[in-house]
Coordinates of N, CA and C in Angstrom, one line a residue:
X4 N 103.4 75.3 92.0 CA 104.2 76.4 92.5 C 105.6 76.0 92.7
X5 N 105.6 75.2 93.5 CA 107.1 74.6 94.2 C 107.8 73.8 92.7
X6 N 107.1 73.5 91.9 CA 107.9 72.4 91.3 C 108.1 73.3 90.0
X7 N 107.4 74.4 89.9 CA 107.5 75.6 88.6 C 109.0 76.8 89.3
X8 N 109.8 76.0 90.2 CA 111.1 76.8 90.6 C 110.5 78.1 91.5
X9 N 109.5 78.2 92.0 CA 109.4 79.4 93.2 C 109.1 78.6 94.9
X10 N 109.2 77.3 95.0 CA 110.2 77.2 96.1 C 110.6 78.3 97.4
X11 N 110.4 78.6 98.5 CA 110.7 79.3 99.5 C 111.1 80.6 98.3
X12 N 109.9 81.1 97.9 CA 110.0 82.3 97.2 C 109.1 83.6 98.0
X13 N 108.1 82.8 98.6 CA 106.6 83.6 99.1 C 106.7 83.1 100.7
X14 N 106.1 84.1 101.3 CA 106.0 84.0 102.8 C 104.3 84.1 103.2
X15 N 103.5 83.9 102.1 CA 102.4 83.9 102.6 C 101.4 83.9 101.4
X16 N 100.8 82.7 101.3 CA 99.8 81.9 100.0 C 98.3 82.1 100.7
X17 N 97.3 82.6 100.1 CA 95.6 82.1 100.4 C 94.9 81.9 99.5
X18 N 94.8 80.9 99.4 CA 93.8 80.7 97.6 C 92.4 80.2 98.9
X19 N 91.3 81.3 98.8 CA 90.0 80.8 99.2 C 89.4 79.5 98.9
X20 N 88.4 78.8 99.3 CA 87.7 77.8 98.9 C 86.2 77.9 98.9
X21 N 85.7 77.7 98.0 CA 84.2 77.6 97.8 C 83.7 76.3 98.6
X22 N 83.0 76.8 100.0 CA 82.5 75.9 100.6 C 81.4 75.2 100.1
X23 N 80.7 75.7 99.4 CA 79.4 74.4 98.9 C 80.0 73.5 98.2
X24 N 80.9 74.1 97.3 CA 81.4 72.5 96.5 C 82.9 72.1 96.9
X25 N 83.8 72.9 97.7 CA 84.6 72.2 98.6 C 85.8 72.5 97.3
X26 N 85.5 73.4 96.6 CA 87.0 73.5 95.6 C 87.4 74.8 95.8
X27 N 88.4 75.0 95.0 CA 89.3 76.6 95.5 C 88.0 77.5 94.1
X28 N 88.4 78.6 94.7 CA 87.7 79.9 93.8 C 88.5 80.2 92.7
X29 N 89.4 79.2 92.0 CA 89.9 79.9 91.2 C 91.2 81.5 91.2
X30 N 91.3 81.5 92.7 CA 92.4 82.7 92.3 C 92.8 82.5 94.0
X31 N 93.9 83.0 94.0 CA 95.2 83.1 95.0 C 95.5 84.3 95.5
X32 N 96.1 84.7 97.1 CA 96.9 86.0 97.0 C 98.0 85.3 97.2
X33 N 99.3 85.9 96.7 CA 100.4 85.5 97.1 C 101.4 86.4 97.7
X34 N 102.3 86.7 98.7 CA 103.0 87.6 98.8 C 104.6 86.9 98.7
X35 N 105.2 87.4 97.7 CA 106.5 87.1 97.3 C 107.8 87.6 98.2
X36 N 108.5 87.5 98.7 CA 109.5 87.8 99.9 C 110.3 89.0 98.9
X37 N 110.2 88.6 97.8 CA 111.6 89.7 97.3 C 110.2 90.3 95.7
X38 N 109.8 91.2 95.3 CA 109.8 91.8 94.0 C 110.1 91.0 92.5
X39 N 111.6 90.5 92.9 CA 111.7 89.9 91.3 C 111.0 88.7 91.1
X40 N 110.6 87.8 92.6 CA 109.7 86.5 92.3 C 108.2 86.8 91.9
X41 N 107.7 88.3 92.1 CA 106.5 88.6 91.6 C 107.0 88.5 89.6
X42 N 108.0 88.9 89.5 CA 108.1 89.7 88.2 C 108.0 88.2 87.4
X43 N 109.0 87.0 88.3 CA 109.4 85.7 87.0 C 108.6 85.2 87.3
X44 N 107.3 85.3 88.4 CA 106.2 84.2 88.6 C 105.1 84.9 87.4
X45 N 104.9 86.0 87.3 CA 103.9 86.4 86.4 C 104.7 86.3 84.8
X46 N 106.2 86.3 84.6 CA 106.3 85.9 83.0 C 106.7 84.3 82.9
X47 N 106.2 83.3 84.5 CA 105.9 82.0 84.1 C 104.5 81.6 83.9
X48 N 103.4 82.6 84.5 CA 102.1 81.8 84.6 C 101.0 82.3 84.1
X49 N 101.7 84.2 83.6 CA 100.4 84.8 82.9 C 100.4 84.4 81.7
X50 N 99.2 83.9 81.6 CA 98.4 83.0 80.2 C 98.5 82.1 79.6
X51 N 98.6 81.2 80.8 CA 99.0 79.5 80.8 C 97.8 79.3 81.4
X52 N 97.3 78.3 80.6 CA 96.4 77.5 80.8 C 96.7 76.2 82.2
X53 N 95.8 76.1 83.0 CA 96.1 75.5 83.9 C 95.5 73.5 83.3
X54 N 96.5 72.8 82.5 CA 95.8 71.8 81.9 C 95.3 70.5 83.3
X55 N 95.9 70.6 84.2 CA 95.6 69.9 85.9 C 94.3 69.4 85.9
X56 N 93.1 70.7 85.5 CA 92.1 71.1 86.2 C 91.1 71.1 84.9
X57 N 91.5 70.6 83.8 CA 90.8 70.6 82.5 C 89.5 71.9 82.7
X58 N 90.4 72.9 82.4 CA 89.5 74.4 82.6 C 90.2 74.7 81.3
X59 N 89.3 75.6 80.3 CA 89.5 76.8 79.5 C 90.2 78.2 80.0
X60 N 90.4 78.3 81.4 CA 90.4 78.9 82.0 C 91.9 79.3 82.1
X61 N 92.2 80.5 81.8 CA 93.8 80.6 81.7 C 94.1 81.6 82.8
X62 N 95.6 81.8 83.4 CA 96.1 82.0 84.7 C 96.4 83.9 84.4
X63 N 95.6 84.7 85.1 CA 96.2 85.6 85.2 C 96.6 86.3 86.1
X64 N 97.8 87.3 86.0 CA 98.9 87.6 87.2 C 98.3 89.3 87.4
X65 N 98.1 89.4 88.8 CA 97.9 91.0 88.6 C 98.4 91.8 90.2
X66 N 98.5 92.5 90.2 CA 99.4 93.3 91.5 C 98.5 93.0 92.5
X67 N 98.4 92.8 93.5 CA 97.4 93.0 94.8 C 97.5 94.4 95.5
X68 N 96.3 95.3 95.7 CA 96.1 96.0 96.6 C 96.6 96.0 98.1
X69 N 96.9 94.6 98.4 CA 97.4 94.5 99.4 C 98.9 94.0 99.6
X70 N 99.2 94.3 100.2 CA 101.1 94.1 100.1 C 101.3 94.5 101.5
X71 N 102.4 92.8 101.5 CA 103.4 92.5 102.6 C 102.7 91.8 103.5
X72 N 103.3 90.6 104.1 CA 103.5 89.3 105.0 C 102.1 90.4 105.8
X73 N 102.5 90.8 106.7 CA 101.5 90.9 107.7 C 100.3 91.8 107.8
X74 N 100.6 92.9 106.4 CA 99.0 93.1 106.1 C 97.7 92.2 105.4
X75 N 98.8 91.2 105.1 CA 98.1 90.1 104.2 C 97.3 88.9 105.3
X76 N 97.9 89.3 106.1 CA 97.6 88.5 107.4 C 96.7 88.6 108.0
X77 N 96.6 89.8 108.6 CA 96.0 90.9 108.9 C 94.5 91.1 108.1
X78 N 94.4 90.8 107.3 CA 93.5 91.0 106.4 C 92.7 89.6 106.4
X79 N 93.3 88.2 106.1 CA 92.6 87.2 106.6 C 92.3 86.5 107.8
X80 N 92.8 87.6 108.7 CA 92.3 87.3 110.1 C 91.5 88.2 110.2
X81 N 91.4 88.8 110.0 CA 90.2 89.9 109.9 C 88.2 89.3 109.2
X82 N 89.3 88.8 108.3 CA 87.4 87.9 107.5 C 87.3 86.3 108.1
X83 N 88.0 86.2 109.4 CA 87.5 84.8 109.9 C 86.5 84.5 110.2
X84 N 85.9 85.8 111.1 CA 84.4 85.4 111.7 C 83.7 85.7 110.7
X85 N 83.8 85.6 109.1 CA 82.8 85.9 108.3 C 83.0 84.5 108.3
X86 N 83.8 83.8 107.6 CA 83.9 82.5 106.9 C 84.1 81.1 107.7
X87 N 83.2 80.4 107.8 CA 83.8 79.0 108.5 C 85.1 78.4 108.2
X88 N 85.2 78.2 106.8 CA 86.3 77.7 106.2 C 87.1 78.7 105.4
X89 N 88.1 79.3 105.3 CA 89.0 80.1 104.8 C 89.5 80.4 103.7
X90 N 89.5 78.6 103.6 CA 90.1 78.0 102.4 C 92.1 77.5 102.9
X91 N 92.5 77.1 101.9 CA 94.1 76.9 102.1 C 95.2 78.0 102.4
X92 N 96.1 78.2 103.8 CA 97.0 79.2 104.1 C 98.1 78.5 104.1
X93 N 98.6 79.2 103.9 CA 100.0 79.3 103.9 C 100.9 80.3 104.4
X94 N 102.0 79.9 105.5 CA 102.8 81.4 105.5 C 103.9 80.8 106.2
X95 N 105.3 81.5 106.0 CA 106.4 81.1 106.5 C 107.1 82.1 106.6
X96 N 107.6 83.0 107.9 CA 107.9 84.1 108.9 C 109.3 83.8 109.3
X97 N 110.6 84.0 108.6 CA 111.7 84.0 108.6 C 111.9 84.7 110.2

């Protein structure tokens, strides 16, 4: 993310984690601070192959139903008492 130039672009990252085997689920929310970092992050990552993780498995970008820093929030505070582990957060509140 950081080294693909989006850098203090997002104010709030959650890629879940599959507790039995302790790896991520394969997909992310991200919320982007400004619009155009949604627009150049999806024509840097939709349908690139992620070679890292030796997957077939190629990256797709799609709008989230949910939008903006604190409904996003809001929403995984909300599923804590379902989940022991969350998985990886991220958020940074200018």
């Amino acid at each position: 993310f950081n080294e693909e130039g989006f850098a203090n672009t997002a104010d709030f990252v959650y890629m879940p984690i599959d507790t039995d085997f302790g790896v991520n689920r394969g997909y992310a929310f991200v919320n982007f601070r400004d619009p155009k970092f949604a627009v150049g992050f999806r024509e840097a990552f939709q349908g690139r192959s992620m070679q890292r993780f030796r997957s077939a498995k190629v990256v797709k970008v799609d709008r989230a139903m949910v939008q903006g820093f604190h409904p996003n929030l809001a929403k995984v505070h909300n599923q804590l008492d379902k989940y022991v582990s969350i998985g990886a957060l991220w958020f940074c509140q200018d």
